[in-house]
Amino acid sequence: MSLPSTYFVVGQFDEPLSLEDAEAVFKSSVTNVVVEITSHCNRHCTYCPVSQVDRSSENKLLPDGIFDMLLRDLSAIDYDKSVCLNLYNEPTSDRNVLLRRIGQLRAAVPRCRIYFSTNGDYLSREYLKAMVDAGLSELYVTLHVPAGKTYDDSYVIGRFTELSARLQKRIAMSAVVPGTTVQGTMKLFGITLNIFSTNYELYGSDRAGSMSDLSARAPARSAPCDRPFHDFTISYDGTLFPCCQMFVDNPLHKKRYSVGNLGAYANVFEAYASQKMAGWRKSMLRFGPKESPCDTCSEANYEGNVEQRMERDSIYERLVGPLPVTKPVAGDLPILTQMPVRKTLLRRMQGLWR
């Protein structure tokens, strides 16, 4: 859902004059802090950039100083929104680190929602209970197909059955779309597990251009992107990105798209309010052609009606300045507008995969 016009404030586009102003902008804007607490992933999915590097032989941990700063600053504003503990890592592969980080977060920021996505490979009933006891609020379980294999409905149903048996609890199925997705939920130990498998070879994101096969099929992006506004994204080495689509182990991403390292800032509020972050937000506020790497991002890409376009233009003029002059681009309207059923599925599936 697109952000309402009342959400936007001038501090998202210009550096606030004081720490108090920066704190206020962060608190009113950020609803999801994404922090990659480890680097390890045991899988090599062909639709994920992890398949292009080695993340299985070593586990690099987010520096304590970075996590401590995050705890300090979120506590200072009594943060009560979401904190996600994964990007391209598999958090459950390091039990000690995961349970410690959940516990630290719950103690310092008691009102926040703590969640993450897992491939489920390490999940057990006992492990889940330990995570809930430490303070976990919700869990997303993505059941992937084996590396090099294509999406297969029968295999996916088998994975659902196996996970249900392992956790000793029935999964309530909510959607089965042949060749596309299977989705369900489970209530266990007082939290919700959102369980799904998706044909990401068709409905995946190109991860800021790093997955060329998906880039080739993506329509030119026209829609705004709200992630640089409501997300605050920290990779395992402290590198900050404007959104979760960017991959810190990709040298091009780290060089061109990073907004610095959190350790170089005095606090998270200063980092969020930085000119580099403000620049990303300005570029993604309006409808129209986007520059690389956002030009091939299909997440929540939509045409927008006249009223929606006028509203975003009005917000830009009010908080940023005169509208930039742009030349018409052939094919500005995305191909997805000619495919209403696929567009709906695409937006649903990409919202599930982090």
Coordinates of C-alpha atoms in Angstrom, one line a residue:
M1 CA 0.0 0.0 0.0
S2 CA 1.3 3.4 -1.0
L3 CA 2.2 5.8 1.8
P4 CA -0.4 8.6 2.5
S5 CA 0.5 12.2 1.7
T6 CA 0.4 13.1 5.4
Y7 CA 3.4 10.7 6.0
F8 CA 5.9 12.8 4.1
V9 CA 7.9 15.6 5.9
V10 CA 10.6 18.0 4.9
G11 CA 13.2 16.2 7.1
Q12 CA 13.1 13.2 4.8
F13 CA 14.6 15.3 2.0
D14 CA 16.8 17.8 3.8
E15 CA 19.1 17.1 6.8
P16 CA 17.3 18.2 10.0
L17 CA 18.9 21.1 11.9
S18 CA 19.2 19.2 15.2
L19 CA 19.5 15.8 16.7
E20 CA 16.0 16.2 18.2
D21 CA 14.6 16.9 14.7
A22 CA 16.5 13.9 13.3
E23 CA 15.1 11.6 16.0
A24 CA 11.6 12.9 15.3
V25 CA 11.9 12.3 11.6
F26 CA 13.2 8.7 12.1
K27 CA 10.5 7.9 14.6
S28 CA 7.7 9.2 12.4
S29 CA 9.1 7.6 9.2
V30 CA 10.8 4.3 9.9
T31 CA 8.5 1.3 10.4
N32 CA 11.0 -1.5 9.6
V33 CA 14.6 -1.7 10.7
V34 CA 16.4 -4.5 8.7
V35 CA 19.7 -5.7 10.3
E36 CA 21.7 -8.6 9.0
I37 CA 23.1 -10.0 12.2
T38 CA 25.2 -12.7 10.4
S39 CA 26.5 -13.5 6.9
H40 CA 26.1 -17.2 6.7
C41 CA 23.6 -18.9 4.4
N42 CA 23.5 -22.7 3.7
R43 CA 21.7 -22.5 0.4
H44 CA 22.6 -21.4 -3.1
C45 CA 19.3 -20.5 -4.7
T46 CA 19.8 -19.6 -8.4
Y47 CA 17.4 -16.6 -8.1
C48 CA 19.4 -15.1 -5.2
P49 CA 22.7 -13.3 -5.4
V50 CA 24.1 -15.5 -2.6
S51 CA 24.5 -18.1 -5.4
Q52 CA 27.2 -15.9 -6.9
V53 CA 29.4 -15.8 -3.8
D54 CA 30.6 -18.0 -0.9
R55 CA 28.5 -17.5 2.2
S56 CA 28.5 -21.1 3.4
S57 CA 32.1 -21.6 4.5
E58 CA 32.4 -18.7 6.9
N59 CA 30.0 -16.8 9.2
K60 CA 30.8 -13.1 9.6
L61 CA 29.0 -11.4 12.5
L62 CA 27.6 -7.9 12.7
P63 CA 30.1 -5.9 14.9
D64 CA 28.9 -5.5 18.5
G65 CA 29.4 -1.8 18.2
I66 CA 26.9 -1.5 15.4
F67 CA 24.3 -3.5 17.2
D68 CA 24.9 -1.7 20.4
M69 CA 24.4 1.7 18.6
L70 CA 21.1 0.4 17.1
L71 CA 19.9 -0.8 20.5
R72 CA 20.8 2.5 22.2
D73 CA 19.1 4.7 19.6
L74 CA 15.9 2.6 19.2
S75 CA 15.6 2.5 23.0
A76 CA 16.0 6.3 23.1
I77 CA 12.9 6.9 21.0
D78 CA 10.9 4.0 22.5
Y79 CA 10.7 2.4 19.0
D80 CA 7.6 0.3 18.7
K81 CA 7.7 -0.8 15.0
S82 CA 9.4 -3.8 13.3
V83 CA 12.9 -5.1 13.5
C84 CA 13.9 -7.8 11.0
L85 CA 17.1 -9.9 11.7
N86 CA 17.9 -11.0 8.1
L87 CA 18.8 -9.8 4.7
Y88 CA 20.6 -12.5 2.7
N89 CA 21.7 -14.5 5.7
E90 CA 20.1 -17.6 7.3
P91 CA 19.8 -16.4 11.0
T92 CA 19.0 -19.8 12.4
S93 CA 22.3 -21.3 11.3
D94 CA 24.0 -19.6 14.4
R95 CA 21.7 -20.4 17.3
N96 CA 23.8 -18.7 20.0
V97 CA 24.0 -15.4 18.1
L98 CA 20.4 -15.4 17.1
L99 CA 19.0 -16.1 20.6
R100 CA 21.4 -13.5 22.0
R101 CA 20.4 -10.8 19.6
I102 CA 16.7 -11.5 20.0
G103 CA 17.1 -11.3 23.8
Q104 CA 19.1 -8.1 23.6
L105 CA 16.6 -6.4 21.3
R106 CA 13.6 -7.4 23.5
A107 CA 15.3 -6.1 26.6
A108 CA 16.4 -2.8 25.1
V109 CA 13.4 -2.1 22.9
P110 CA 10.5 -4.0 24.6
R111 CA 7.7 -2.7 22.4
C112 CA 9.2 -3.5 19.0
R113 CA 8.0 -6.4 16.8
I114 CA 10.9 -8.8 16.2
Y115 CA 10.8 -11.0 13.1
F116 CA 12.9 -12.6 10.4
S117 CA 12.7 -14.9 7.4
T118 CA 14.2 -18.4 7.5
N119 CA 14.5 -21.2 5.0
G120 CA 13.4 -23.6 7.8
D121 CA 16.3 -26.0 7.4
Y122 CA 17.5 -25.6 11.0
L123 CA 14.0 -25.2 12.5
S124 CA 12.7 -27.5 15.2
R125 CA 9.9 -27.3 17.7
E126 CA 12.4 -26.8 20.6
Y127 CA 14.4 -24.2 18.7
L128 CA 11.3 -22.2 17.9
K129 CA 10.3 -22.3 21.6
A130 CA 13.7 -20.9 22.5
M131 CA 13.3 -18.1 20.0
V132 CA 9.9 -17.2 21.3
D133 CA 11.1 -17.3 24.9
A134 CA 13.9 -14.9 23.9
G135 CA 11.4 -12.4 22.5
L136 CA 10.5 -13.3 18.9
S137 CA 7.2 -11.9 17.7
E138 CA 6.7 -13.5 14.3
L139 CA 8.4 -15.8 11.8
Y140 CA 8.4 -16.1 8.0
V141 CA 9.4 -19.5 6.6
T142 CA 10.3 -19.7 2.9
L143 CA 10.5 -23.3 1.6
H144 CA 12.9 -23.2 -1.3
V145 CA 13.4 -25.8 -4.0
P146 CA 16.9 -27.4 -4.2
A147 CA 19.7 -25.5 -5.9
G148 CA 19.5 -25.9 -9.7
K149 CA 15.9 -27.3 -9.6
T150 CA 12.8 -25.6 -10.9
Y151 CA 9.7 -24.9 -8.9
D152 CA 7.6 -28.1 -8.6
D153 CA 4.2 -28.2 -6.9
S154 CA 4.5 -31.8 -5.6
Y155 CA 7.9 -31.1 -4.1
V156 CA 6.6 -28.0 -2.4
I157 CA 3.6 -29.8 -0.9
G158 CA 6.0 -32.4 0.4
R159 CA 8.1 -29.7 2.1
F160 CA 4.9 -28.4 3.8
T161 CA 4.1 -31.9 5.0
E162 CA 7.6 -32.5 6.3
L163 CA 7.7 -29.1 8.2
S164 CA 4.3 -29.8 9.7
A165 CA 5.5 -33.1 11.0
R166 CA 8.8 -31.7 12.3
L167 CA 7.0 -28.9 14.3
Q168 CA 4.2 -31.3 15.3
K169 CA 1.5 -28.8 14.3
R170 CA -0.9 -28.5 11.4
I171 CA -0.4 -25.8 8.8
A172 CA -3.5 -23.9 7.8
M173 CA -3.3 -23.6 4.0
S174 CA -4.4 -20.2 2.7
A175 CA -3.4 -20.3 -1.0
V176 CA -2.4 -22.8 -3.6
V177 CA -1.7 -21.5 -7.1
P178 CA -0.3 -24.2 -9.3
G179 CA 3.1 -23.4 -10.7
T180 CA 3.2 -20.2 -8.7
T181 CA 2.9 -20.4 -4.9
V182 CA 1.7 -22.4 -1.9
Q183 CA 1.0 -20.4 1.3
G184 CA -0.1 -21.2 4.8
T185 CA 0.1 -20.2 8.5
M186 CA 0.8 -21.9 11.8
K187 CA 0.1 -20.7 15.3
L188 CA 2.6 -22.1 17.8
F189 CA 3.9 -20.9 21.2
G190 CA 1.8 -17.7 20.8
I191 CA 3.3 -16.4 17.6
T192 CA 2.4 -16.8 13.9
L193 CA 4.5 -18.6 11.4
N194 CA 3.9 -17.4 7.8
I195 CA 4.9 -20.4 5.6
F196 CA 5.2 -20.2 1.8
S197 CA 7.0 -21.3 -1.3
T198 CA 7.1 -19.2 -4.4
N199 CA 8.2 -19.7 -8.0
Y200 CA 10.9 -17.0 -7.8
E201 CA 12.3 -17.9 -11.2
L202 CA 9.1 -16.2 -12.5
Y203 CA 8.1 -13.9 -9.7
G204 CA 11.4 -13.0 -8.0
S205 CA 13.1 -9.6 -7.9
D206 CA 16.4 -9.0 -9.8
R207 CA 18.0 -7.8 -6.6
A208 CA 19.2 -4.4 -7.9
G209 CA 20.2 -5.8 -11.2
S210 CA 22.4 -8.6 -9.8
M211 CA 20.2 -11.4 -11.2
S212 CA 20.4 -10.7 -14.9
D213 CA 17.8 -13.4 -16.0
L214 CA 15.2 -11.7 -13.9
S215 CA 16.3 -8.2 -15.0
A216 CA 15.7 -9.2 -18.7
R217 CA 12.1 -10.0 -18.0
A218 CA 11.3 -7.0 -15.8
P219 CA 9.3 -4.1 -17.2
A220 CA 10.8 -0.7 -16.9
R221 CA 9.9 0.7 -13.5
S222 CA 7.5 3.6 -13.3
A223 CA 6.2 3.4 -9.8
P224 CA 7.6 5.2 -6.8
C225 CA 9.4 3.1 -4.1
D226 CA 8.7 3.7 -0.4
R227 CA 11.5 1.5 1.0
P228 CA 14.0 4.3 1.4
F229 CA 11.4 6.1 3.5
H230 CA 10.1 3.4 5.9
D231 CA 13.0 1.0 5.9
F232 CA 16.4 1.4 7.5
T233 CA 18.7 -1.3 6.1
I234 CA 22.0 -2.5 7.7
S235 CA 24.2 -5.3 6.1
Y236 CA 26.3 -7.6 8.3
D237 CA 29.4 -5.4 8.1
G238 CA 27.5 -2.2 8.9
T239 CA 27.1 -1.0 5.4
L240 CA 23.9 1.0 4.9
F241 CA 21.7 0.7 1.8
P242 CA 18.5 2.5 0.8
C243 CA 16.7 -0.8 0.5
C244 CA 16.9 -4.5 1.0
Q245 CA 17.3 -5.3 -2.7
M246 CA 21.0 -4.4 -2.6
F247 CA 23.6 -7.0 -1.8
V248 CA 26.7 -6.0 0.2
D249 CA 28.9 -8.8 -1.3
N250 CA 28.3 -7.4 -4.8
P251 CA 31.3 -4.9 -5.2
L252 CA 29.2 -2.7 -7.6
H253 CA 26.4 -2.4 -5.1
K254 CA 28.7 -1.5 -2.2
K255 CA 30.6 1.0 -4.2
R256 CA 27.8 2.8 -6.0
Y257 CA 24.7 2.3 -3.9
S258 CA 25.8 2.3 -0.3
V259 CA 25.1 5.4 1.8
G260 CA 28.1 4.6 4.0
N261 CA 28.7 2.5 7.1
L262 CA 26.7 3.0 10.2
G263 CA 29.9 3.0 12.3
A264 CA 30.9 6.2 10.6
Y265 CA 27.8 8.0 11.9
A266 CA 27.2 9.3 15.4
N267 CA 23.8 7.6 15.5
V268 CA 21.1 6.0 13.4
F269 CA 19.1 9.2 13.2
E270 CA 22.0 11.0 11.5
A271 CA 22.5 8.2 9.1
Y272 CA 18.8 8.1 8.1
A273 CA 18.7 11.9 7.7
S274 CA 22.0 12.0 5.6
Q275 CA 22.1 13.7 2.2
K276 CA 22.8 10.4 0.5
M277 CA 19.6 8.9 1.9
A278 CA 17.7 12.0 1.2
G279 CA 18.9 11.8 -2.5
W280 CA 17.5 8.3 -2.8
R281 CA 14.2 9.4 -1.4
K282 CA 13.9 12.3 -3.8
S283 CA 14.6 10.0 -6.7
M284 CA 12.0 7.5 -5.7
L285 CA 9.1 9.8 -4.6
R286 CA 7.4 10.3 -7.9
F287 CA 6.1 8.2 -10.8
G288 CA 8.3 8.1 -13.9
P289 CA 11.4 6.3 -15.3
K290 CA 14.0 5.3 -12.8
E291 CA 17.8 5.1 -13.0
S292 CA 19.8 2.0 -12.4
P293 CA 19.5 -0.2 -10.4
C294 CA 15.9 0.7 -9.7
D295 CA 14.9 0.8 -13.4
T296 CA 14.5 -3.0 -13.5
C297 CA 13.1 -3.5 -10.0
S298 CA 9.6 -5.2 -10.3
E299 CA 8.7 -5.1 -6.6
A300 CA 5.4 -3.3 -6.2
N301 CA 5.7 -1.8 -9.7
Y302 CA 2.4 -0.3 -10.9
E303 CA 1.3 2.4 -13.3
G304 CA -0.7 4.5 -11.0
N305 CA -3.8 6.5 -11.9
V306 CA -3.9 10.2 -12.6
E307 CA -4.8 11.1 -9.0
Q308 CA -1.9 9.1 -7.6
R309 CA 0.6 10.7 -10.0
M310 CA -0.7 14.2 -9.2
E311 CA -0.5 13.5 -5.5
R312 CA 3.1 12.5 -5.6
D313 CA 4.0 15.4 -7.8
S314 CA 2.3 17.7 -5.3
I315 CA 4.3 16.2 -2.4
Y316 CA 7.5 16.7 -4.4
E317 CA 6.7 20.4 -5.1
R318 CA 5.7 21.0 -1.5
L319 CA 8.7 19.4 0.2
V320 CA 11.5 19.2 -2.4
G321 CA 11.0 21.9 -5.0
P322 CA 10.0 22.4 -8.7
L323 CA 9.4 19.2 -10.7
P324 CA 12.4 18.2 -12.7
V325 CA 12.0 18.4 -16.5
T326 CA 12.1 14.9 -18.0
K327 CA 11.8 13.7 -21.5
P328 CA 9.1 11.2 -22.4
V329 CA 10.5 7.7 -22.5
A330 CA 9.1 5.1 -24.9
G331 CA 7.4 2.3 -22.9
D332 CA 7.1 4.4 -19.7
L333 CA 4.0 2.5 -18.7
P334 CA 5.0 -1.0 -17.5
I335 CA 4.0 -4.1 -19.5
L336 CA 2.4 -5.5 -16.4
T337 CA -0.6 -3.2 -16.9
Q338 CA -1.5 -5.4 -19.8
M339 CA -1.4 -8.4 -17.6
P340 CA -3.7 -7.7 -14.5
V341 CA -3.7 -11.3 -13.1
R342 CA 0.1 -11.7 -13.3
K343 CA 0.6 -8.1 -11.9
T344 CA -1.5 -9.1 -8.8
L345 CA 0.4 -12.3 -8.3
L346 CA 3.8 -10.5 -8.8
R347 CA 3.1 -7.9 -6.2
R348 CA 1.9 -10.5 -3.7
M349 CA 4.8 -12.8 -4.2
Q350 CA 7.5 -10.1 -4.0
G351 CA 6.0 -8.8 -0.8
L352 CA 6.6 -12.1 0.8
W353 CA 10.3 -12.6 -0.1
R354 CA 12.9 -10.6 1.7

